[in-house]
Short mmCIF file of C-alpha atoms in Angstrom, two decimals:
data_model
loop_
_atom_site.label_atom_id
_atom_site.label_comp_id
_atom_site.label_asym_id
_atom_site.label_seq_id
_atom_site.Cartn_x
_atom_site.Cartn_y
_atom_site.Cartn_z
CA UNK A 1481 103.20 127.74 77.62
CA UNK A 1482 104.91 124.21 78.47
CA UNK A 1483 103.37 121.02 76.21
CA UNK A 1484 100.61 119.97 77.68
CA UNK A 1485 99.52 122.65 79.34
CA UNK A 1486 95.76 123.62 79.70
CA UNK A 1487 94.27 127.19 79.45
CA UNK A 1488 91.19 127.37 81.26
CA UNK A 1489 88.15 129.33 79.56
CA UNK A 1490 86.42 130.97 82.35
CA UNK A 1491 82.97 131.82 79.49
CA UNK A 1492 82.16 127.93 80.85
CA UNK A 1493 82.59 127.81 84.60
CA UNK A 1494 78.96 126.41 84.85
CA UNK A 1495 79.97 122.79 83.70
CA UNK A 1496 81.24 120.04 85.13
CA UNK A 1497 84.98 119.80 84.75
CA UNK A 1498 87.02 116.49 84.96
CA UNK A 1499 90.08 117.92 86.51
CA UNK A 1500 92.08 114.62 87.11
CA UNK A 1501 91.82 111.22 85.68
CA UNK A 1502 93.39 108.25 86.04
CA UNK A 1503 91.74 105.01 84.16
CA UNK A 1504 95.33 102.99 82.70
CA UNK A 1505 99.30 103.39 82.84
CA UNK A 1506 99.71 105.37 79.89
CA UNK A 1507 100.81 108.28 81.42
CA UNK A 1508 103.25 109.08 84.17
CA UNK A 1509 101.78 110.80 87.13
CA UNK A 1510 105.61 110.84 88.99
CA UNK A 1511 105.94 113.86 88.01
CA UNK A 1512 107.54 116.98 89.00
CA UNK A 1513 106.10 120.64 90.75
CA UNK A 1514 105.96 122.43 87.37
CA UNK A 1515 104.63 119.35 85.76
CA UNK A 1516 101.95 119.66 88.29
CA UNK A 1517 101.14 123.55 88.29
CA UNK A 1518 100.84 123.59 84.50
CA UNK A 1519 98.72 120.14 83.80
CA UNK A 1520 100.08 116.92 81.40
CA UNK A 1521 98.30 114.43 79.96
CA UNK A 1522 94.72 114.38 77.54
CA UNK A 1523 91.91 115.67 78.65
CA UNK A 1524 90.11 113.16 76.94
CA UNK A 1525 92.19 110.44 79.36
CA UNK A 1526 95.07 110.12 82.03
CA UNK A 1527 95.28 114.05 83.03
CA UNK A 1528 96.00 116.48 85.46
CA UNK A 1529 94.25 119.67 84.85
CA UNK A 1530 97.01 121.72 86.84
CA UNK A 1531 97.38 123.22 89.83
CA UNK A 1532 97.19 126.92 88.22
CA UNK A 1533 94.03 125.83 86.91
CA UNK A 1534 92.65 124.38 90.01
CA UNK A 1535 93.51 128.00 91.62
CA UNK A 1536 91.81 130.25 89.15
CA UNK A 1537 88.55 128.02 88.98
CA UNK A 1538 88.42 127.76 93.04
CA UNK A 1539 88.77 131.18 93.27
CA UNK A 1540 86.40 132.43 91.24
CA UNK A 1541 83.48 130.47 92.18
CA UNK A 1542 81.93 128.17 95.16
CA UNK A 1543 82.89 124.29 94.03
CA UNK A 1544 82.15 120.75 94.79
CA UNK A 1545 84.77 118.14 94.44
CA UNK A 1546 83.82 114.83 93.65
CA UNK A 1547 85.99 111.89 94.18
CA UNK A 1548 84.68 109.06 91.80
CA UNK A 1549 86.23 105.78 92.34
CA UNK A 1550 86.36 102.37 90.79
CA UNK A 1551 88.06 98.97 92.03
CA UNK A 1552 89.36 96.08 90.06
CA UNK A 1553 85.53 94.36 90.22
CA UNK A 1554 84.37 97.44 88.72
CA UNK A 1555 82.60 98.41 91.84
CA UNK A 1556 82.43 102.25 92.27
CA UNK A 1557 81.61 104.30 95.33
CA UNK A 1558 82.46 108.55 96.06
CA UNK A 1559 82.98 111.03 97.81
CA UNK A 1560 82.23 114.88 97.79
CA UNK A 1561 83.45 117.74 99.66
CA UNK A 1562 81.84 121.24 99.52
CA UNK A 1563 83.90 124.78 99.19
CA UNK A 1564 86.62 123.28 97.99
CA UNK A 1565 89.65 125.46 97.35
CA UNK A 1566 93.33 125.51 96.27
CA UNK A 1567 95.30 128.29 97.04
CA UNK A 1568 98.15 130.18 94.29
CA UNK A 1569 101.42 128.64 94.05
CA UNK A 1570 102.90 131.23 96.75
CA UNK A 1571 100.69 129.07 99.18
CA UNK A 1572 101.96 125.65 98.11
CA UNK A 1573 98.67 124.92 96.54
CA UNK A 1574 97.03 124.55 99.80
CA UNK A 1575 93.50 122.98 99.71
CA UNK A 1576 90.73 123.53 101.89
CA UNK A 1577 87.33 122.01 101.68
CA UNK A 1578 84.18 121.48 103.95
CA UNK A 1579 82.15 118.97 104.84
CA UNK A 1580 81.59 115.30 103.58
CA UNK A 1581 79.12 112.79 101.72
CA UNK A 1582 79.90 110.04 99.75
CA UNK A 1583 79.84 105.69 100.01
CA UNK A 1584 83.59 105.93 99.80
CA UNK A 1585 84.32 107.49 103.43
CA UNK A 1586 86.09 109.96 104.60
CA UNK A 1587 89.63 109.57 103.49
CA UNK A 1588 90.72 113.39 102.13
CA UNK A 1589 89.50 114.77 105.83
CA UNK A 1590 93.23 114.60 106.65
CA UNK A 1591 94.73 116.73 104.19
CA UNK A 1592 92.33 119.89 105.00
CA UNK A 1593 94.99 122.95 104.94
CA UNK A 1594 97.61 120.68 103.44
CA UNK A 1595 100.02 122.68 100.52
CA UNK A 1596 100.57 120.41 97.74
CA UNK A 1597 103.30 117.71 97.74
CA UNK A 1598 105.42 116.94 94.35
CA UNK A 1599 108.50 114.79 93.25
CA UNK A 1600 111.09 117.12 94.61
CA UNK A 1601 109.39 119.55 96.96
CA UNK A 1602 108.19 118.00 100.16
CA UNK A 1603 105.06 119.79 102.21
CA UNK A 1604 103.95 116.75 103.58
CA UNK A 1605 103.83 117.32 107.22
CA UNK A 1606 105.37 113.57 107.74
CA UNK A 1607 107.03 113.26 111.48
CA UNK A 1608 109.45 110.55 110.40
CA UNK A 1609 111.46 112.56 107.71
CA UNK A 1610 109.56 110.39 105.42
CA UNK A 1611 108.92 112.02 102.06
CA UNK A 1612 105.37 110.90 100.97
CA UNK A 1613 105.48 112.09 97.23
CA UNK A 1614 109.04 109.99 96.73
CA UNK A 1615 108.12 107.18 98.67
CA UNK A 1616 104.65 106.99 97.38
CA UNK A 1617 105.85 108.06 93.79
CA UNK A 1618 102.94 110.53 93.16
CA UNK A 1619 101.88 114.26 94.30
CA UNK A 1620 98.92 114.99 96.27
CA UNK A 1621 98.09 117.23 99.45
CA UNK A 1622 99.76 114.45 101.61
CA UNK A 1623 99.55 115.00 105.67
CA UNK A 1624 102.21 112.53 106.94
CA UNK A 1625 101.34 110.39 103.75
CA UNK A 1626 97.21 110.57 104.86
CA UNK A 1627 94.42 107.80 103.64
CA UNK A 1628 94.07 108.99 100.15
CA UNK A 1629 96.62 109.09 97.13
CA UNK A 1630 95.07 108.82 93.74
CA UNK A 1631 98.31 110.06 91.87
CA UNK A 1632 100.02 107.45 92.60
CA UNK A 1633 101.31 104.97 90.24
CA UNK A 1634 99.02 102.86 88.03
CA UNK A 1635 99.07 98.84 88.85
CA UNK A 1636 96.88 96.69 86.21
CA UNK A 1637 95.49 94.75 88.97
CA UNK A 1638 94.32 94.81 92.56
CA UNK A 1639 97.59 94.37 94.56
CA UNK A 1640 97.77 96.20 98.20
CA UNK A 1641 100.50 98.41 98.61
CA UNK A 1642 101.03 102.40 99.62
CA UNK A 1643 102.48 103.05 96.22
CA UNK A 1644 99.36 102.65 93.86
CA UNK A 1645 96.67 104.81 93.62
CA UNK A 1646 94.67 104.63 96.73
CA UNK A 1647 91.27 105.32 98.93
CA UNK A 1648 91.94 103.70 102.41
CA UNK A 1649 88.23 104.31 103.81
CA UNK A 1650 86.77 102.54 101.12
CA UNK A 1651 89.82 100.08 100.02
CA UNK A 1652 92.48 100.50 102.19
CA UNK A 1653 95.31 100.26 99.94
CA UNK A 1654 94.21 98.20 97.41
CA UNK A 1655 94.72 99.76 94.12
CA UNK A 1656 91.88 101.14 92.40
CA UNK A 1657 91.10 100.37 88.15
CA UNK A 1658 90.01 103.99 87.93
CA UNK A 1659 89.65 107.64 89.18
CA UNK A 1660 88.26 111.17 88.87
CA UNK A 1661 88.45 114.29 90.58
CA UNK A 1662 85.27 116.52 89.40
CA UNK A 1663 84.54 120.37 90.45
CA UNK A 1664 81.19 121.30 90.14
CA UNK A 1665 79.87 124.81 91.10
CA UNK A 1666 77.69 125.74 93.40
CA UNK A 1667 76.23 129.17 92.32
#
């Protein structure tokens, strides 16, 4: 198994599970496809739980995402999505999901049936030849580069650009201090 790499236990699929952080620039999140199917960074920080991960958990049980968000004035607002889903690497990683609630609006209703978009391997569905995981320097389930990004890189401050990590319903593209992606299960 690749450093960095997580092994999920499937005894605990009850919890709570922080599958994505992002709260400083100490780790990369440009990052390449296999970099992103196995998981990098510390659970305890910065992380990506991997896509391989996201696929066996999804899977096996019902889930709630959770979006948590923070801005540089340390206000916070989310959003949550209900069956949410990633298919195996054959499928790209797709994601499905249904429904929405949340203060942060609606910005992930765009990349519904979207396969997952890394460094090198575009699936982005962009009609301009644009590549959204170069030119926004971060993987996600982009749909011609969408209203959300929150792999994006990491700016210390609240500057407005595409290339930071991003909400646009709730910020446009104002960079946000700090992010999580939680699945919770529904059964």
């Amino acid at each position: 198994m690749p450093p960095g790499s997580f092994i999920i236990d499937n005894t605990h699929l009850d919890a709570t599970r922080v599958v994505q952080r992002r709260c400083n620039d100490s780790v990369d999140f440009f990052k390449y496809w296999n970099d992103y199917k196995n998981g990098f960074g510390n659970v305890s920080g910065n992380h990506w739980l991997g896509n391989d991960n996201l696929h066996i958990l999804t899977r096996a049980r019902t889930y709630v995402i959770r979006f948590e968000l923070q801005d540089f004035a340390d206000n916070t607002a989310y959003a949550e999505y209900q069956s949410f889903q990633v298919a195996n690497e054959a499928s790209n990683y797709k994601v499905t999901f249904s429904g929405y609630t949340g203060t942060a609006g609606n910005a992930f209703s765009d990349n519904y049936g979207m396969e997952f978009t890394s460094r090198e391997n575009e699936r982005d569905n962009d009609l301009h030849s644009y590549h959204c995981g170069k030119g926004r320097q971060g993987a996600w389930w982009f749909n011609a580069c969408g209203k959300s990004s929150l792999n994006g890189p990491y700016k210390a401050s609240s500057i407005s650009d595409v290339k930071v990590i991003h909400w646009y319903t709730w910020r446009r593209y104002k960079a946000l201090k700090a992010t999580e992606m939680k699945l919770k299960t529904l059964e």
